[in-house]
C-alpha cells in the first residue's frame, strides 16, 4: 500500500540506441511496459519519418489478416484463445516469411471466392433453366392446341401461310417476384394487350451467388406474334433484370433438355462441394496461427510507431529518444536495453541517462487488481498532480463505508456480497469474456468495490437490525412490559416509564422491539441524522488534515500556518463543537437521571443551540429546565464564534501578505533561488510570475469557497440520513404491499399465489432496492468523496503516465 500513498517518483531519461538494436530494444521495453516516450519529431510530417515504410507494411499485413479473419468467421470457424501464451514481437527477418504466407493465403482465398461465385452463378442459371422447363409444361400444351386448331381451320393452297399467321412465338425466363406486377403491366402497355403472359411462382427461394441471401423468383412465359413485338419484349425483360432461357416448344425436346440440365447440376454440385471442402481446410489451417500472427503484427507496428518518436543523431549512427521512467523501474529499463542489444549481437551497448528538467512529470500510481477500481474512481475526477497525496488509499475504506450507511440492510448487502464474490472467485474465467458490453465491463472492473460495499452494508444492516425491512432477535429484547393483561386491556394508553429498571442497554445495534414502536420513524430520524453529521464532520476534518501532508512534502511550510490552521480552527470550533455537543448530550442525559434539570424532557436541542450560538441569541427553555448543558457554555460558544470569524481574514489576507513580504526580501537579496518564499518550492505552486492583484483575487475566491462550502458540505452529508431512511422505507413498503399479501393466503391456491408473489417480490427487490437504490447510493457516495472530501486537499491537475506497453495496446484494441 506504500505505492498508493502518493504517485511514484519519475525521472526523465535519454536513450542512445544503435540502429541495429533499436527494434529489439524497443520490443523489450514494450514487454516491460514501464516507459513513456516523448515525441522528438513534433515538427516532422508523419509521412516523412524514418520508419513510415515499415508502418505501411504492417498496415498491409493487418488488412490481409482482417480479410482472412472475416472469411474464417463467415464459415463459422472459432478462433483459438491464446490469452495464456501471447507471442513476442517477431524478428524483422521472420516477418518476410509471414508476409509471404499471408500473401499466398489471401490470393488463394480471393481465387477460391471468385471461383465459388462463378460456379454458384452457373449453378443458379442452370437451376433457373430447370425450373423454367419444369414449370412450363402446361403452358406449352395450351399453345400446341392453339396452333393445331388454327392449322385445321386453314385450308387449300393457303395452308402454309395460315399456319405461319396462326403460330405464336414465346419468350421464357425468370424474374424477381416483387417485379412481376410491374413487368406484366409494362408488357400489356407496349403490346396494347397483344401479349399473353403466363407465370408460376417458385416455392423454394434461390440463393444469390454473391451475397448468399435468399431470392424469391417467378417463372414466366410470354406468348406473342410478330418479330417486332419479340424485340420489344426482350428489351422490357432486360430493363426488369429478367433472365431469359431457351425453351423448346416440343415436349420431347423439353424432356431431353431437362435431363441434360439435371446431369450438369449434379456435376456442378459435386465441384462446389469439393471447393467448399478445400476452402474449409485452408481456413482451418490458417485459423490455428491467425491470432498469433495478428498479435505479432500489432506489436511490430507499435514498435515502428515508437521508433518514429526517436531522433537520429548528426552522424546517423545512433537513435536518440527521451522518456519518462519511474525511478524504481530504472534497473528494469537498463536490463531491457542490454537484452535488446544482446539479442542482435550488438557490440556497442545502449545508454540510459537521467536528465534534469523543470517540466512536470506524469502521475503514476502503481495498482493491483484490488486497488485498480478505487484508483479509477479518483482518476475519473482528475489525475493527481505529481507526488500529491492520493485519495484512493483512504477511499478503499471510506467509500464502501459511506455507501453502507445509506444502503444498510443485511439481506441486500448479502446479495451484493454474493455477486461480488462470484466475480472475484471466477475472475480468470470471466476476464476472457470479450463481448460482455460496456455495462458488464464496468461491473467486472469494480468487482472488489462491489464486494466491499456488500460486506460493509451487511455490517450496517446488523447495526440497524434490518434484514429485508425485518429485525432479528439475536440477543432478545431489552424492553419488558411490567403491566398485566387486564390493565392493558382496560387502559391501552399505558406506557412503560423510560426510567423503569426493566429497560436495559441492547448489546449490539437496534433493539428489535423498535419494529413495533409507534415512534420508530422519529427515533430513527434523530439517530441517523446525528450519525450522518458526525461522519461528515470527521470525513471533512480528515480531508483538511491531509493538506498538511501535501504542504510538508512540497516544503510549503508557511501554508500550514496560513491555510491549514485557520481552516481546521473554523471547522472544529463550529461544526466540530456541534458534534462534541451531540456526544455530550448522549452521555449527560438519560432516562434514569435523578435530578429534574437533566431529564430527557429538558435536554436542549443541539440544532437550536447551534443556531442561537451563530446568531448570539437565547431561547427560553421549558419551565424547570436549563437552556445550556453545562456552566460557562455561553461564554465558550461566543469565544468559539469570535475565533472562527477571525479565521476568515486570516485565510483571506495571510497568504497574499506573506507572498508580498517574501518578494521584497528576494528582490533585496538579488538572487533567483529560494529565499524565504516557500511557495516556490512546490514547482507548480509558485507565484513568482503572478501579479499581486491576481493573488488577492484568487485567495478571496478560495476563502469564500471554503467558508461557504464548510456549511454546505456539512449539510450535504445529510444525504447519508435521507437515503438510509428512504431505503428502509422502500424495503418495508415492498414487504407489506407485495410479500405479506402472499403470506396471508391459505390452501393450495395460497401456495401457488405465494410462489408467484414471491417471484414478483424478488424481482422488485433486485430491480428497485439493489440495482436502483444501490446505484443511487453509489453516486451519492462518489459525490461525497469528489466534492466534500477531496476538495479539502486534492488538486487533480496532473496528467496520467501512459507507458508504451504491449499489454495495454492489445487490451485497448480488444475493448474497441
JSON list of N, CA, C and O in Angstrom, two decimals, residues 747-785:
[
{"chain": "A", "resi": 747, "resn": "UNK", "atom": "N", "xyz": [-54.27, -22.51, 1.91]},
{"chain": "A", "resi": 747, "resn": "UNK", "atom": "CA", "xyz": [-54.70, -23.55, 1.00]},
{"chain": "A", "resi": 747, "resn": "UNK", "atom": "C", "xyz": [-53.75, -23.72, -0.18]},
{"chain": "A", "resi": 747, "resn": "UNK", "atom": "O", "xyz": [-52.67, -23.12, -0.25]},
{"chain": "A", "resi": 748, "resn": "UNK", "atom": "N", "xyz": [-54.20, -24.57, -1.13]},
{"chain": "A", "resi": 748, "resn": "UNK", "atom": "CA", "xyz": [-53.38, -24.84, -2.32]},
{"chain": "A", "resi": 748, "resn": "UNK", "atom": "C", "xyz": [-53.25, -23.58, -3.17]},
{"chain": "A", "resi": 748, "resn": "UNK", "atom": "O", "xyz": [-52.18, -23.26, -3.68]},
{"chain": "A", "resi": 749, "resn": "UNK", "atom": "N", "xyz": [-54.37, -22.85, -3.33]},
{"chain": "A", "resi": 749, "resn": "UNK", "atom": "CA", "xyz": [-54.31, -21.59, -4.08]},
{"chain": "A", "resi": 749, "resn": "UNK", "atom": "C", "xyz": [-53.36, -20.60, -3.43]},
{"chain": "A", "resi": 749, "resn": "UNK", "atom": "O", "xyz": [-52.69, -19.84, -4.13]},
{"chain": "A", "resi": 750, "resn": "UNK", "atom": "N", "xyz": [-53.34, -20.61, -2.09]},
{"chain": "A", "resi": 750, "resn": "UNK", "atom": "CA", "xyz": [-52.42, -19.71, -1.39]},
{"chain": "A", "resi": 750, "resn": "UNK", "atom": "C", "xyz": [-50.97, -20.07, -1.67]},
{"chain": "A", "resi": 750, "resn": "UNK", "atom": "O", "xyz": [-50.12, -19.19, -1.79]},
{"chain": "A", "resi": 751, "resn": "UNK", "atom": "N", "xyz": [-50.67, -21.39, -1.75]},
{"chain": "A", "resi": 751, "resn": "UNK", "atom": "CA", "xyz": [-49.29, -21.81, -2.03]},
{"chain": "A", "resi": 751, "resn": "UNK", "atom": "C", "xyz": [-48.87, -21.37, -3.43]},
{"chain": "A", "resi": 751, "resn": "UNK", "atom": "O", "xyz": [-47.75, -20.85, -3.63]},
{"chain": "A", "resi": 752, "resn": "UNK", "atom": "N", "xyz": [-49.77, -21.54, -4.41]},
{"chain": "A", "resi": 752, "resn": "UNK", "atom": "CA", "xyz": [-49.45, -21.11, -5.78]},
{"chain": "A", "resi": 752, "resn": "UNK", "atom": "C", "xyz": [-49.31, -19.59, -5.83]},
{"chain": "A", "resi": 752, "resn": "UNK", "atom": "O", "xyz": [-48.39, -19.04, -6.45]},
{"chain": "A", "resi": 753, "resn": "UNK", "atom": "N", "xyz": [-50.25, -18.89, -5.15]},
{"chain": "A", "resi": 753, "resn": "UNK", "atom": "CA", "xyz": [-50.17, -17.43, -5.13]},
{"chain": "A", "resi": 753, "resn": "UNK", "atom": "C", "xyz": [-48.91, -16.93, -4.46]},
{"chain": "A", "resi": 753, "resn": "UNK", "atom": "O", "xyz": [-48.29, -15.97, -4.91]},
{"chain": "A", "resi": 754, "resn": "UNK", "atom": "N", "xyz": [-48.51, -17.60, -3.36]},
{"chain": "A", "resi": 754, "resn": "UNK", "atom": "CA", "xyz": [-47.28, -17.20, -2.66]},
{"chain": "A", "resi": 754, "resn": "UNK", "atom": "C", "xyz": [-46.06, -17.39, -3.55]},
{"chain": "A", "resi": 754, "resn": "UNK", "atom": "O", "xyz": [-45.14, -16.58, -3.55]},
{"chain": "A", "resi": 755, "resn": "UNK", "atom": "N", "xyz": [-46.08, -18.48, -4.34]},
{"chain": "A", "resi": 755, "resn": "UNK", "atom": "CA", "xyz": [-44.96, -18.74, -5.24]},
{"chain": "A", "resi": 755, "resn": "UNK", "atom": "C", "xyz": [-44.82, -17.61, -6.27]},
{"chain": "A", "resi": 755, "resn": "UNK", "atom": "O", "xyz": [-43.73, -17.11, -6.52]},
{"chain": "A", "resi": 756, "resn": "UNK", "atom": "N", "xyz": [-45.94, -17.19, -6.84]},
{"chain": "A", "resi": 756, "resn": "UNK", "atom": "CA", "xyz": [-45.92, -16.11, -7.84]},
{"chain": "A", "resi": 756, "resn": "UNK", "atom": "C", "xyz": [-45.55, -14.78, -7.19]},
{"chain": "A", "resi": 756, "resn": "UNK", "atom": "O", "xyz": [-44.73, -14.01, -7.71]},
{"chain": "A", "resi": 757, "resn": "UNK", "atom": "N", "xyz": [-46.16, -14.50, -6.04]},
{"chain": "A", "resi": 757, "resn": "UNK", "atom": "CA", "xyz": [-45.90, -13.23, -5.36]},
{"chain": "A", "resi": 757, "resn": "UNK", "atom": "C", "xyz": [-44.45, -13.15, -4.88]},
{"chain": "A", "resi": 757, "resn": "UNK", "atom": "O", "xyz": [-43.82, -12.09, -4.94]},
{"chain": "A", "resi": 758, "resn": "UNK", "atom": "N", "xyz": [-43.91, -14.29, -4.44]},
{"chain": "A", "resi": 758, "resn": "UNK", "atom": "CA", "xyz": [-42.51, -14.30, -4.00]},
{"chain": "A", "resi": 758, "resn": "UNK", "atom": "C", "xyz": [-41.58, -13.99, -5.17]},
{"chain": "A", "resi": 758, "resn": "UNK", "atom": "O", "xyz": [-40.58, -13.27, -5.02]},
{"chain": "A", "resi": 759, "resn": "UNK", "atom": "N", "xyz": [-41.91, -14.53, -6.36]},
{"chain": "A", "resi": 759, "resn": "UNK", "atom": "CA", "xyz": [-41.10, -14.19, -7.54]},
{"chain": "A", "resi": 759, "resn": "UNK", "atom": "C", "xyz": [-41.16, -12.72, -7.86]},
{"chain": "A", "resi": 759, "resn": "UNK", "atom": "O", "xyz": [-40.13, -12.10, -8.18]},
{"chain": "A", "resi": 760, "resn": "UNK", "atom": "N", "xyz": [-42.37, -12.13, -7.76]},
{"chain": "A", "resi": 760, "resn": "UNK", "atom": "CA", "xyz": [-42.50, -10.70, -8.01]},
{"chain": "A", "resi": 760, "resn": "UNK", "atom": "C", "xyz": [-41.73, -9.88, -6.98]},
{"chain": "A", "resi": 760, "resn": "UNK", "atom": "O", "xyz": [-41.08, -8.87, -7.30]},
{"chain": "A", "resi": 761, "resn": "UNK", "atom": "N", "xyz": [-41.80, -10.33, -5.72]},
{"chain": "A", "resi": 761, "resn": "UNK", "atom": "CA", "xyz": [-41.07, -9.62, -4.65]},
{"chain": "A", "resi": 761, "resn": "UNK", "atom": "C", "xyz": [-39.56, -9.68, -4.89]},
{"chain": "A", "resi": 761, "resn": "UNK", "atom": "O", "xyz": [-38.85, -8.68, -4.72]},
{"chain": "A", "resi": 762, "resn": "UNK", "atom": "N", "xyz": [-39.06, -10.83, -5.30]},
{"chain": "A", "resi": 762, "resn": "UNK", "atom": "CA", "xyz": [-37.63, -10.97, -5.61]},
{"chain": "A", "resi": 762, "resn": "UNK", "atom": "C", "xyz": [-37.23, -10.05, -6.77]},
{"chain": "A", "resi": 762, "resn": "UNK", "atom": "O", "xyz": [-36.19, -9.40, -6.73]},
{"chain": "A", "resi": 763, "resn": "UNK", "atom": "N", "xyz": [-38.09, -10.01, -7.79]},
{"chain": "A", "resi": 763, "resn": "UNK", "atom": "CA", "xyz": [-37.80, -9.16, -8.95]},
{"chain": "A", "resi": 763, "resn": "UNK", "atom": "C", "xyz": [-37.75, -7.69, -8.55]},
{"chain": "A", "resi": 763, "resn": "UNK", "atom": "O", "xyz": [-36.81, -6.96, -8.91]},
{"chain": "A", "resi": 764, "resn": "UNK", "atom": "N", "xyz": [-38.74, -7.23, -7.78]},
{"chain": "A", "resi": 764, "resn": "UNK", "atom": "CA", "xyz": [-38.75, -5.84, -7.36]},
{"chain": "A", "resi": 764, "resn": "UNK", "atom": "C", "xyz": [-37.59, -5.54, -6.42]},
{"chain": "A", "resi": 764, "resn": "UNK", "atom": "O", "xyz": [-37.02, -4.44, -6.45]},
{"chain": "A", "resi": 765, "resn": "UNK", "atom": "N", "xyz": [-37.24, -6.49, -5.56]},
{"chain": "A", "resi": 765, "resn": "UNK", "atom": "CA", "xyz": [-36.12, -6.28, -4.64]},
{"chain": "A", "resi": 765, "resn": "UNK", "atom": "C", "xyz": [-34.82, -6.08, -5.41]},
{"chain": "A", "resi": 765, "resn": "UNK", "atom": "O", "xyz": [-34.04, -5.17, -5.11]},
{"chain": "A", "resi": 766, "resn": "UNK", "atom": "N", "xyz": [-34.58, -6.94, -6.41]},
{"chain": "A", "resi": 766, "resn": "UNK", "atom": "CA", "xyz": [-33.34, -6.82, -7.19]},
{"chain": "A", "resi": 766, "resn": "UNK", "atom": "C", "xyz": [-33.35, -5.55, -8.05]},
{"chain": "A", "resi": 766, "resn": "UNK", "atom": "O", "xyz": [-32.34, -4.84, -8.11]},
{"chain": "A", "resi": 767, "resn": "UNK", "atom": "N", "xyz": [-34.50, -5.29, -8.69]},
{"chain": "A", "resi": 767, "resn": "UNK", "atom": "CA", "xyz": [-34.53, -4.17, -9.64]},
{"chain": "A", "resi": 767, "resn": "UNK", "atom": "C", "xyz": [-34.55, -2.82, -8.94]},
{"chain": "A", "resi": 767, "resn": "UNK", "atom": "O", "xyz": [-33.84, -1.89, -9.35]},
{"chain": "A", "resi": 768, "resn": "UNK", "atom": "N", "xyz": [-35.35, -2.70, -7.89]},
{"chain": "A", "resi": 768, "resn": "UNK", "atom": "CA", "xyz": [-35.53, -1.39, -7.25]},
{"chain": "A", "resi": 768, "resn": "UNK", "atom": "C", "xyz": [-34.55, -1.19, -6.10]},
{"chain": "A", "resi": 768, "resn": "UNK", "atom": "O", "xyz": [-33.79, -0.20, -6.08]},
{"chain": "A", "resi": 769, "resn": "UNK", "atom": "N", "xyz": [-34.53, -2.13, -5.16]},
{"chain": "A", "resi": 769, "resn": "UNK", "atom": "CA", "xyz": [-33.76, -1.89, -3.93]},
{"chain": "A", "resi": 769, "resn": "UNK", "atom": "C", "xyz": [-32.26, -2.16, -4.11]},
{"chain": "A", "resi": 769, "resn": "UNK", "atom": "O", "xyz": [-31.45, -1.50, -3.46]},
{"chain": "A", "resi": 770, "resn": "UNK", "atom": "N", "xyz": [-31.91, -3.14, -4.94]},
{"chain": "A", "resi": 770, "resn": "UNK", "atom": "CA", "xyz": [-30.49, -3.45, -5.10]},
{"chain": "A", "resi": 770, "resn": "UNK", "atom": "C", "xyz": [-29.89, -2.64, -6.25]},
{"chain": "A", "resi": 770, "resn": "UNK", "atom": "O", "xyz": [-28.88, -1.96, -6.07]},
{"chain": "A", "resi": 771, "resn": "UNK", "atom": "N", "xyz": [-30.50, -2.70, -7.42]},
{"chain": "A", "resi": 771, "resn": "UNK", "atom": "CA", "xyz": [-29.92, -2.02, -8.58]},
{"chain": "A", "resi": 771, "resn": "UNK", "atom": "C", "xyz": [-30.14, -0.50, -8.51]},
{"chain": "A", "resi": 771, "resn": "UNK", "atom": "O", "xyz": [-29.17, 0.28, -8.49]},
{"chain": "A", "resi": 772, "resn": "UNK", "atom": "N", "xyz": [-31.39, -0.06, -8.46]},
{"chain": "A", "resi": 772, "resn": "UNK", "atom": "CA", "xyz": [-31.65, 1.37, -8.50]},
{"chain": "A", "resi": 772, "resn": "UNK", "atom": "C", "xyz": [-31.18, 2.08, -7.24]},
{"chain": "A", "resi": 772, "resn": "UNK", "atom": "O", "xyz": [-30.47, 3.10, -7.30]},
{"chain": "A", "resi": 773, "resn": "UNK", "atom": "N", "xyz": [-31.55, 1.54, -6.07]},
{"chain": "A", "resi": 773, "resn": "UNK", "atom": "CA", "xyz": [-31.11, 2.17, -4.82]},
{"chain": "A", "resi": 773, "resn": "UNK", "atom": "C", "xyz": [-29.59, 2.04, -4.65]},
{"chain": "A", "resi": 773, "resn": "UNK", "atom": "O", "xyz": [-28.94, 2.95, -4.14]},
{"chain": "A", "resi": 774, "resn": "UNK", "atom": "N", "xyz": [-29.05, 0.90, -5.07]},
{"chain": "A", "resi": 774, "resn": "UNK", "atom": "CA", "xyz": [-27.60, 0.72, -4.99]},
{"chain": "A", "resi": 774, "resn": "UNK", "atom": "C", "xyz": [-26.86, 1.71, -5.87]},
{"chain": "A", "resi": 774, "resn": "UNK", "atom": "O", "xyz": [-25.85, 2.30, -5.46]},
{"chain": "A", "resi": 775, "resn": "UNK", "atom": "N", "xyz": [-27.37, 1.92, -7.09]},
{"chain": "A", "resi": 775, "resn": "UNK", "atom": "CA", "xyz": [-26.75, 2.90, -7.97]},
{"chain": "A", "resi": 775, "resn": "UNK", "atom": "C", "xyz": [-26.88, 4.31, -7.41]},
{"chain": "A", "resi": 775, "resn": "UNK", "atom": "O", "xyz": [-25.94, 5.11, -7.48]},
{"chain": "A", "resi": 776, "resn": "UNK", "atom": "N", "xyz": [-28.03, 4.62, -6.83]},
{"chain": "A", "resi": 776, "resn": "UNK", "atom": "CA", "xyz": [-28.22, 5.94, -6.24]},
{"chain": "A", "resi": 776, "resn": "UNK", "atom": "C", "xyz": [-27.26, 6.17, -5.08]},
{"chain": "A", "resi": 776, "resn": "UNK", "atom": "O", "xyz": [-26.61, 7.22, -4.99]},
{"chain": "A", "resi": 777, "resn": "UNK", "atom": "N", "xyz": [-27.14, 5.18, -4.20]},
{"chain": "A", "resi": 777, "resn": "UNK", "atom": "CA", "xyz": [-26.21, 5.32, -3.07]},
{"chain": "A", "resi": 777, "resn": "UNK", "atom": "C", "xyz": [-24.77, 5.41, -3.56]},
{"chain": "A", "resi": 777, "resn": "UNK", "atom": "O", "xyz": [-23.95, 6.16, -3.00]},
{"chain": "A", "resi": 778, "resn": "UNK", "atom": "N", "xyz": [-24.45, 4.66, -4.62]},
{"chain": "A", "resi": 778, "resn": "UNK", "atom": "CA", "xyz": [-23.09, 4.70, -5.18]},
{"chain": "A", "resi": 778, "resn": "UNK", "atom": "C", "xyz": [-22.76, 6.11, -5.69]},
{"chain": "A", "resi": 778, "resn": "UNK", "atom": "O", "xyz": [-21.69, 6.65, -5.42]},
{"chain": "A", "resi": 779, "resn": "UNK", "atom": "N", "xyz": [-23.69, 6.71, -6.43]},
{"chain": "A", "resi": 779, "resn": "UNK", "atom": "CA", "xyz": [-23.44, 8.03, -6.99]},
{"chain": "A", "resi": 779, "resn": "UNK", "atom": "C", "xyz": [-23.34, 9.09, -5.89]},
{"chain": "A", "resi": 779, "resn": "UNK", "atom": "O", "xyz": [-22.51, 10.00, -5.97]},
{"chain": "A", "resi": 780, "resn": "UNK", "atom": "N", "xyz": [-24.18, 8.98, -4.87]},
{"chain": "A", "resi": 780, "resn": "UNK", "atom": "CA", "xyz": [-24.10, 9.95, -3.76]},
{"chain": "A", "resi": 780, "resn": "UNK", "atom": "C", "xyz": [-22.79, 9.79, -3.00]},
{"chain": "A", "resi": 780, "resn": "UNK", "atom": "O", "xyz": [-22.20, 10.78, -2.55]},
{"chain": "A", "resi": 781, "resn": "UNK", "atom": "N", "xyz": [-22.34, 8.56, -2.82]},
{"chain": "A", "resi": 781, "resn": "UNK", "atom": "CA", "xyz": [-21.05, 8.33, -2.16]},
{"chain": "A", "resi": 781, "resn": "UNK", "atom": "C", "xyz": [-19.92, 8.91, -2.99]},
{"chain": "A", "resi": 781, "resn": "UNK", "atom": "O", "xyz": [-18.97, 9.49, -2.46]},
{"chain": "A", "resi": 782, "resn": "UNK", "atom": "N", "xyz": [-20.02, 8.74, -4.30]},
{"chain": "A", "resi": 782, "resn": "UNK", "atom": "CA", "xyz": [-18.99, 9.29, -5.19]},
{"chain": "A", "resi": 782, "resn": "UNK", "atom": "C", "xyz": [-18.94, 10.81, -5.07]},
{"chain": "A", "resi": 782, "resn": "UNK", "atom": "O", "xyz": [-17.87, 11.41, -5.03]},
{"chain": "A", "resi": 783, "resn": "UNK", "atom": "N", "xyz": [-20.11, 11.43, -4.99]},
{"chain": "A", "resi": 783, "resn": "UNK", "atom": "CA", "xyz": [-20.15, 12.89, -4.85]},
{"chain": "A", "resi": 783, "resn": "UNK", "atom": "C", "xyz": [-19.54, 13.33, -3.51]},
{"chain": "A", "resi": 783, "resn": "UNK", "atom": "O", "xyz": [-18.80, 14.33, -3.45]},
{"chain": "A", "resi": 784, "resn": "UNK", "atom": "N", "xyz": [-19.82, 12.60, -2.44]},
{"chain": "A", "resi": 784, "resn": "UNK", "atom": "CA", "xyz": [-19.27, 12.96, -1.13]},
{"chain": "A", "resi": 784, "resn": "UNK", "atom": "C", "xyz": [-17.75, 12.91, -1.14]},
{"chain": "A", "resi": 784, "resn": "UNK", "atom": "O", "xyz": [-17.09, 13.70, -0.46]},
{"chain": "A", "resi": 785, "resn": "UNK", "atom": "N", "xyz": [-17.19, 11.98, -1.90]},
{"chain": "A", "resi": 785, "resn": "UNK", "atom": "CA", "xyz": [-15.73, 11.89, -1.97]},
{"chain": "A", "resi": 785, "resn": "UNK", "atom": "C", "xyz": [-15.15, 12.95, -2.89]},
{"chain": "A", "resi": 785, "resn": "UNK", "atom": "O", "xyz": [-14.15, 13.60, -2.56]}
]
